[in-house]
């Protein structure tokens, strides 16, 4: 049995695509291993959302080759779509033709005999191979190509997933072209998955024991937008999934603020399995910065969307992304952003510094000195920690349902970790009664590990 090591960098969409590839290779008797040193094939799903993600992608590929020079090294994903990485790998595929990867591996892996190679399904477009550059450069060469895919590439039903919350990819691509972002260059234009395939996958995941599914994609509010639909299409999809027997939770990935309309919420509110957790990407609370970013909303419009959510859902979790140090960001603009974050009362914020990406408009703008960016990031992180604690405190002495996900260690004590519907992290002591405040948790004191994947 050939042995496979695989690692994914970046977003949930990358993670889903990685798991799809693992499942495809398992059909050819590949055995998953935890160490690159033990592998015959090593695969990295790369990321290019920031310069740091790109650096990690290059570094990880080189480390894989160093750890196991005899192994076949495969790069896939956003970074290898935009940059020539063939110096550091044997096979390079971008963000399309992922279904050709299995054939490429089977054809190149020396330990396999020809009779072991099973033909791929014709539905996987295995006749269309990714063109692999043979140029060798000291550093990756910017390819500056945009994926020209117009149809969604179906990866099949991915029922073999490594996490307790199962991912379902519903669309690919992005048409927004924010001035700081290279993802539309790597992923191409929007294209949506067929609804019946999404529902089939949800049904199969429930059969496999999953209680919660997370809808993911590059820009999920663009689901079916290429067909002229609005964000109502996403709400309708949630309503369809809501009727899947045995499914307990539906969680939405990142949402575009202007997609939160009254019409969208009128449909979504009928799907009672949708978690009251909404990740609305803000990026900045300063209107002048939002304009330079080419975001299509201002702070007042964002606030209105949050108010709409809070009118329908009691104490919903509103999480977001905040970019600090966008080109030209002044002290005043940063303070505006910080004040707006506090005004919204987010339940959690993901803070990250601006990262220059080649071929984007923001790369040509005046950059903020790094020492200033680091200081601002720290201020925003501190605000985020206070807001997260404030939100979590709302649930003290409240009975909630928790999806138990894994076992973790904290302060020399063993806990079962899980998340509520509102995405509040919960730690339950394995030795009940040791911590009096949660002695009434309604789970057994024995065989705790068997509860992973259950909602209690």
mmCIF file with all atom_site columns, C-alpha atoms in Angstrom, residues 47-51 53-54 77-83 95 142 144-147 172-189 218 293 295 323 326 352 354-363:
data_model
loop_
_atom_site.group_PDB
_atom_site.id
_atom_site.type_symbol
_atom_site.label_atom_id
_atom_site.label_alt_id
_atom_site.label_comp_id
_atom_site.label_asym_id
_atom_site.label_entity_id
_atom_site.label_seq_id
_atom_site.pdbx_PDB_ins_code
_atom_site.Cartn_x
_atom_site.Cartn_y
_atom_site.Cartn_z
_atom_site.occupancy
_atom_site.B_iso_or_equiv
_atom_site.pdbx_formal_charge
_atom_site.auth_seq_id
_atom_site.auth_comp_id
_atom_site.auth_asym_id
_atom_site.auth_atom_id
_atom_site.pdbx_PDB_model_num
ATOM 1  C CA . UNK A 1 47  ? -2.279  29.325 0.220   1.00 0.00 ? 47  UNK A CA 1
ATOM 2  C CA . UNK A 1 48  ? -1.562  32.841 -1.052  1.00 0.00 ? 48  UNK A CA 1
ATOM 3  C CA . UNK A 1 49  ? -3.959  34.994 0.968   1.00 0.00 ? 49  UNK A CA 1
ATOM 4  C CA . UNK A 1 50  ? -0.995  36.792 2.593   1.00 0.00 ? 50  UNK A CA 1
ATOM 5  C CA . UNK A 1 51  ? 2.739   37.063 1.962   1.00 0.00 ? 51  UNK A CA 1
ATOM 6  C CA . UNK A 1 53  ? 1.002   32.243 3.720   1.00 0.00 ? 53  UNK A CA 1
ATOM 7  C CA . UNK A 1 54  ? 3.020   32.240 0.502   1.00 0.00 ? 54  UNK A CA 1
ATOM 8  C CA . UNK A 1 77  ? -3.969  25.265 -4.501  1.00 0.00 ? 77  UNK A CA 1
ATOM 9  C CA . UNK A 1 78  ? -3.883  29.049 -4.713  1.00 0.00 ? 78  UNK A CA 1
ATOM 10 C CA . UNK A 1 79  ? -0.147  29.704 -4.374  1.00 0.00 ? 79  UNK A CA 1
ATOM 11 C CA . UNK A 1 80  ? 0.776   27.143 -7.025  1.00 0.00 ? 80  UNK A CA 1
ATOM 12 C CA . UNK A 1 81  ? -1.891  28.673 -9.294  1.00 0.00 ? 81  UNK A CA 1
ATOM 13 C CA . UNK A 1 82  ? -0.129  32.046 -9.238  1.00 0.00 ? 82  UNK A CA 1
ATOM 14 C CA . UNK A 1 83  ? 3.517   31.088 -8.817  1.00 0.00 ? 83  UNK A CA 1
ATOM 15 C CA . UNK A 1 95  ? -7.005  25.638 -8.265  1.00 0.00 ? 95  UNK A CA 1
ATOM 16 C CA . UNK A 1 142 ? 4.843   35.071 -10.684 1.00 0.00 ? 142 UNK A CA 1
ATOM 17 C CA . UNK A 1 144 ? 0.050   36.160 -13.245 1.00 0.00 ? 144 UNK A CA 1
ATOM 18 C CA . UNK A 1 145 ? -2.652  33.862 -14.515 1.00 0.00 ? 145 UNK A CA 1
ATOM 19 C CA . UNK A 1 146 ? -6.295  33.787 -13.555 1.00 0.00 ? 146 UNK A CA 1
ATOM 20 C CA . UNK A 1 147 ? -8.127  30.503 -13.457 1.00 0.00 ? 147 UNK A CA 1
ATOM 21 C CA . UNK A 1 172 ? -15.795 28.621 -5.915  1.00 0.00 ? 172 UNK A CA 1
ATOM 22 C CA . UNK A 1 173 ? -14.330 31.882 -7.190  1.00 0.00 ? 173 UNK A CA 1
ATOM 23 C CA . UNK A 1 174 ? -14.873 35.559 -6.402  1.00 0.00 ? 174 UNK A CA 1
ATOM 24 C CA . UNK A 1 175 ? -15.858 38.555 -8.530  1.00 0.00 ? 175 UNK A CA 1
ATOM 25 C CA . UNK A 1 176 ? -15.264 41.250 -5.901  1.00 0.00 ? 176 UNK A CA 1
ATOM 26 C CA . UNK A 1 177 ? -11.607 42.182 -6.612  1.00 0.00 ? 177 UNK A CA 1
ATOM 27 C CA . UNK A 1 178 ? -10.909 44.090 -3.408  1.00 0.00 ? 178 UNK A CA 1
ATOM 28 C CA . UNK A 1 179 ? -7.732  46.103 -3.886  1.00 0.00 ? 179 UNK A CA 1
ATOM 29 C CA . UNK A 1 180 ? -5.713  44.043 -1.367  1.00 0.00 ? 180 UNK A CA 1
ATOM 30 C CA . UNK A 1 181 ? -6.762  40.528 -2.368  1.00 0.00 ? 181 UNK A CA 1
ATOM 31 C CA . UNK A 1 182 ? -5.117  38.060 -4.755  1.00 0.00 ? 182 UNK A CA 1
ATOM 32 C CA . UNK A 1 183 ? -7.692  35.300 -4.281  1.00 0.00 ? 183 UNK A CA 1
ATOM 33 C CA . UNK A 1 184 ? -9.811  36.263 -7.349  1.00 0.00 ? 184 UNK A CA 1
ATOM 34 C CA . UNK A 1 185 ? -6.591  36.027 -9.386  1.00 0.00 ? 185 UNK A CA 1
ATOM 35 C CA . UNK A 1 186 ? -5.990  32.505 -8.100  1.00 0.00 ? 186 UNK A CA 1
ATOM 36 C CA . UNK A 1 187 ? -9.560  31.216 -7.933  1.00 0.00 ? 187 UNK A CA 1
ATOM 37 C CA . UNK A 1 188 ? -11.161 32.928 -10.897 1.00 0.00 ? 188 UNK A CA 1
ATOM 38 C CA . UNK A 1 189 ? -14.793 33.909 -11.357 1.00 0.00 ? 189 UNK A CA 1
ATOM 39 C CA . UNK A 1 218 ? -14.553 31.406 -1.542  1.00 0.00 ? 218 UNK A CA 1
ATOM 40 C CA . UNK A 1 293 ? -10.204 48.715 -0.268  1.00 0.00 ? 293 UNK A CA 1
ATOM 41 C CA . UNK A 1 295 ? -15.402 47.266 -0.281  1.00 0.00 ? 295 UNK A CA 1
ATOM 42 C CA . UNK A 1 323 ? -7.276  44.188 8.651   1.00 0.00 ? 323 UNK A CA 1
ATOM 43 C CA . UNK A 1 326 ? -3.943  48.923 5.078   1.00 0.00 ? 326 UNK A CA 1
ATOM 44 C CA . UNK A 1 352 ? -4.386  40.377 10.869  1.00 0.00 ? 352 UNK A CA 1
ATOM 45 C CA . UNK A 1 354 ? -2.205  44.005 5.786   1.00 0.00 ? 354 UNK A CA 1
ATOM 46 C CA . UNK A 1 355 ? -0.007  41.908 3.533   1.00 0.00 ? 355 UNK A CA 1
ATOM 47 C CA . UNK A 1 356 ? 1.182   43.181 0.151   1.00 0.00 ? 356 UNK A CA 1
ATOM 48 C CA . UNK A 1 357 ? 0.144   40.895 -2.704  1.00 0.00 ? 357 UNK A CA 1
ATOM 49 C CA . UNK A 1 358 ? 1.649   41.410 -6.197  1.00 0.00 ? 358 UNK A CA 1
ATOM 50 C CA . UNK A 1 359 ? -0.699  42.375 -9.032  1.00 0.00 ? 359 UNK A CA 1
ATOM 51 C CA . UNK A 1 360 ? -3.196  44.029 -6.683  1.00 0.00 ? 360 UNK A CA 1
ATOM 52 C CA . UNK A 1 361 ? -4.034  47.748 -6.651  1.00 0.00 ? 361 UNK A CA 1
ATOM 53 C CA . UNK A 1 362 ? -3.109  48.123 -2.983  1.00 0.00 ? 362 UNK A CA 1
ATOM 54 C CA . UNK A 1 363 ? 0.450   47.016 -3.757  1.00 0.00 ? 363 UNK A CA 1
#
